[in-house]
Structures are given as C-alpha cells and as structure tokens.
Tab-separated table of C-alpha atoms in Angstrom:
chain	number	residue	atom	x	y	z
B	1349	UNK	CA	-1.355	13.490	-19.547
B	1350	UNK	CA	-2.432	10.255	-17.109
B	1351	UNK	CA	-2.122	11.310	-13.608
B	1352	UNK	CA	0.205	8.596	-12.158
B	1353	UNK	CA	0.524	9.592	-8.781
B	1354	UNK	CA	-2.310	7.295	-7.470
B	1355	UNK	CA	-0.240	4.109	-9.064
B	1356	UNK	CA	3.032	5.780	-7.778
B	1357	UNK	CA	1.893	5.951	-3.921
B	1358	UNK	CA	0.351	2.584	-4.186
B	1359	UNK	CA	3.696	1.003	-5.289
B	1360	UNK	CA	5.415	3.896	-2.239
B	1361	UNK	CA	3.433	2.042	0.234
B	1362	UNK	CA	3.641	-1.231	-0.964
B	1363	UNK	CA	7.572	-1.369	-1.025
B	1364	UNK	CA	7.574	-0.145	2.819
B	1365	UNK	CA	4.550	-2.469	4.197
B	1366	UNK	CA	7.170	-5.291	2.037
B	1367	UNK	CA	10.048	-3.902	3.746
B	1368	UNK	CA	8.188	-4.234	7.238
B	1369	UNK	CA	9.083	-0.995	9.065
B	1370	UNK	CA	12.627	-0.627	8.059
B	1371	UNK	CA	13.071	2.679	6.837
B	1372	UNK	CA	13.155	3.547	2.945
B	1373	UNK	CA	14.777	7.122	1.456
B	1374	UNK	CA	12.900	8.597	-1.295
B	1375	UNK	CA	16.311	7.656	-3.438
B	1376	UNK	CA	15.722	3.752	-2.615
B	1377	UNK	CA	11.926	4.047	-3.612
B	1378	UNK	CA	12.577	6.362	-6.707
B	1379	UNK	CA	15.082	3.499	-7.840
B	1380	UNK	CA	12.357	0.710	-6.947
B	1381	UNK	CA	9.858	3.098	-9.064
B	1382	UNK	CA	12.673	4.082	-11.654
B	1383	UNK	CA	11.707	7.847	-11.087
B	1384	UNK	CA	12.915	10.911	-9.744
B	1385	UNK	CA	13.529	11.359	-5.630
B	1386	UNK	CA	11.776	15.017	-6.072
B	1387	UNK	CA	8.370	12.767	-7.296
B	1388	UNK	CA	8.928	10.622	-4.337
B	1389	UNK	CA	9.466	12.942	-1.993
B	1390	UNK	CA	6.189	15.028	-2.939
B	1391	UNK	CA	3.971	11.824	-2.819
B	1392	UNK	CA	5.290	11.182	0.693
B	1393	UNK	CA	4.417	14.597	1.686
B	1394	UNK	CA	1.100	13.779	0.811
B	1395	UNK	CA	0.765	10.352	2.516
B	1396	UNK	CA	2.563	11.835	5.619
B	1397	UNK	CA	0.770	14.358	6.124
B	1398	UNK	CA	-2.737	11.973	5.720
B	1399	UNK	CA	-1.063	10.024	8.817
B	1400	UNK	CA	-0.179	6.617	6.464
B	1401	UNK	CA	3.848	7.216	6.741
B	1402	UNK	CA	6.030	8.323	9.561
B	1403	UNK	CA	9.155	10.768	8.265
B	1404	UNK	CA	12.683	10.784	10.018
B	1405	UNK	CA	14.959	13.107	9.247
B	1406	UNK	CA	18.812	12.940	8.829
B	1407	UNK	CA	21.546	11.200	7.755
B	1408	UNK	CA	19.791	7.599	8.854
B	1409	UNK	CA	16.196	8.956	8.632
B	1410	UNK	CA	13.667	7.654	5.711
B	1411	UNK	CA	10.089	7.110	5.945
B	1412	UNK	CA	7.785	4.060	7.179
B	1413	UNK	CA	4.295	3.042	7.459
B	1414	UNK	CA	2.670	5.153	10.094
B	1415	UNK	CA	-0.173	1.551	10.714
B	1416	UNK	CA	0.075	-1.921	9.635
B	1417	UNK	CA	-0.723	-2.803	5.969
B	1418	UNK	CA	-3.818	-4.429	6.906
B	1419	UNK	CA	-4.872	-0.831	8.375
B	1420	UNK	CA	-4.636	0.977	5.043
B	1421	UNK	CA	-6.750	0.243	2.394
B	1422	UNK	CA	-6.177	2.016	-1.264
B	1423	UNK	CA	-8.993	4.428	-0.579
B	1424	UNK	CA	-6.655	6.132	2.125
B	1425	UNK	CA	-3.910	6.295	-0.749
B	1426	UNK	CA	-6.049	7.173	-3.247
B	1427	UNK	CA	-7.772	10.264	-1.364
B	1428	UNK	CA	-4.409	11.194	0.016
B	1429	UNK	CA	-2.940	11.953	-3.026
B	1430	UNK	CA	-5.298	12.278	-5.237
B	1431	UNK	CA	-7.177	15.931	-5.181
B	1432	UNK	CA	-9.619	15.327	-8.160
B	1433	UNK	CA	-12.652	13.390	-9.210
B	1434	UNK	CA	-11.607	10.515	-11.257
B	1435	UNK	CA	-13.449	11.806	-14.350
B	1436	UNK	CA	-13.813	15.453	-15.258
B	1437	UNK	CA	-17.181	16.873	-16.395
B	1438	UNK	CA	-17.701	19.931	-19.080
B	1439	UNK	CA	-17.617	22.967	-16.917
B	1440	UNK	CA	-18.852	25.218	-19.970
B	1441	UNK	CA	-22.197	27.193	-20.189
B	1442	UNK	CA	-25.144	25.014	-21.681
B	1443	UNK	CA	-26.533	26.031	-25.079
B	1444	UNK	CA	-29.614	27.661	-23.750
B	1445	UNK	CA	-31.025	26.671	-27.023
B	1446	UNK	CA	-30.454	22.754	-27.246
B	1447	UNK	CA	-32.223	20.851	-25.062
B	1448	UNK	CA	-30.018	18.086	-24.826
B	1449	UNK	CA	-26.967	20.031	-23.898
B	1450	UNK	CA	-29.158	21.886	-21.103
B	1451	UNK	CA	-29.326	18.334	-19.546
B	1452	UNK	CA	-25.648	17.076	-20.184
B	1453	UNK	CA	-24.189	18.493	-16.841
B	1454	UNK	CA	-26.981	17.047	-14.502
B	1455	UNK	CA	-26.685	13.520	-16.817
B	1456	UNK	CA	-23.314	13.262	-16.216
B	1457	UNK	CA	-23.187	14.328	-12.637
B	1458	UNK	CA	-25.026	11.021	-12.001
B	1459	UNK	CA	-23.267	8.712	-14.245
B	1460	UNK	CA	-19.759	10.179	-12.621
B	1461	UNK	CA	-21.126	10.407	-9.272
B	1462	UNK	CA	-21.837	6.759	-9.587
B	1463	UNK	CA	-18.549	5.699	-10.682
B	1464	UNK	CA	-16.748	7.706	-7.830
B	1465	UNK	CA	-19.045	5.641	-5.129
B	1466	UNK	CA	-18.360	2.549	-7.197
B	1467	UNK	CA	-14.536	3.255	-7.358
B	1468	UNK	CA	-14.277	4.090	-3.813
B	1469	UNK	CA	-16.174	1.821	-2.569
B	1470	UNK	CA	-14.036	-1.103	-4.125
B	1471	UNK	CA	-10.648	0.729	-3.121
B	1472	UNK	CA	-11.689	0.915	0.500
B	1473	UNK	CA	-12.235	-3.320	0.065
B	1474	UNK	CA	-8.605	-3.886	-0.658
B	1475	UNK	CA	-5.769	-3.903	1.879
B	1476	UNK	CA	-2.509	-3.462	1.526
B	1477	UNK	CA	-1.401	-6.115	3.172
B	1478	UNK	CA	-3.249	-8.035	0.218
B	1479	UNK	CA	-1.249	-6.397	-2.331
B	1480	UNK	CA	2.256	-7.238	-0.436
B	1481	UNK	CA	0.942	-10.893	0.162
B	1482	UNK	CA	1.133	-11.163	-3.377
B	1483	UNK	CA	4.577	-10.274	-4.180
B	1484	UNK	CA	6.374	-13.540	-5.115
C-alpha cells in the first residue's frame, strides 16, 4: 500500500496558505481532497501538534496555518507526518555463509542514507508559498 499521507498534508496545507488564514473544517478539506474527514482530521493532528496549523474548536472553529507559507517548507510537512524512512531496508539476519548478503545491510544503509539527505534536503528548498503561487 503507498503511504499517501505526505501528498495528503501537502495538499492540507496548501488549500489553507490558498485560503489565507480563513479557517477550513476537516469536512471542507476532505471534500477539496475527496476523502474522509476522519483522514483529515488525523493529518491535522499531526501538523498541529508540529506547530504548522492552529486548531479552533466549536461550532465556527476549523484550523489555519500556524506561520506564513513562505515559513514552511515541505520538509516540516514531510517530517510531521511522516514517521518512517522513505525506503525500508531488509531487517532479516544475514546468511552468515554468503558473503554478499553479509554486506547487503551496510550497502544499503549508504545508498538509502543518501537518498534521505538528498530527499530532505530538496524538500526543505521548496516553500509553500511556491506551491500556492502556482495555483491558476
């Protein structure tokens, strides 16, 4: 199953820096997402609780960026919601007798280490305000 919840907060947060402070309900951004309110409302948890949205309660409560768009870049999404490594290494017991999968765990510690540094390094480079300047 493809974890969507990075691509779900990411379109969360972009519909509210859009909507420039007004206040969204998890029933307006599950129809903008065409999902459930129960996914919405765990993602904002999430992003809440990292200090990216602000959470009223009540009959004319909703949620709202906590900073400007230009403050959050998708890093802060992505590690807010996001609990795993982006790619998933073997975590069985080497074959003590092949050499090659003795080495497979330290090989692909690099190789995925690299990509993580790589990934986050280019989320932390875009804005959302760049995302929401885009929407036509």
């Amino acid at each position: 199953m493809v974890d969507q919840r990075f691509s779900v907060s990411v379109h969360i947060m972009t519909a509210l820096a859009f909507h420039k402070g007004e206040l969204m309900t998890s029933e307006q951004l599950a129809e903008s997402i065409r999902t459930n309110p129960t996914v919405i409302r765990r993602l904002v948890a999430k992003l809440v609780e990292a200090g990216l949205l602000e959470s009223f309660k009540g009959k004319a409560g909703g949620v709202r960026l906590s900073k400007t768009a230009k403050e959050i870049s998708l890093r802060d999404i992505y590690t807010a919601v996001c609990d795993k490594k982006l790619i998933a290494t073997p975590d069985k017991e080497p074959s003590k007798q092949c050499l090659v999968s003795c080495n497979m765990g330290k090989l692909l510690d690099e190789v995925v280490n690299g990509i993580e540094t790589n990934s986050m390094n280019y989320l932390s480079n875009i804005r959302l305000s760049e995302l929401t300047s885009k929407i036509k």
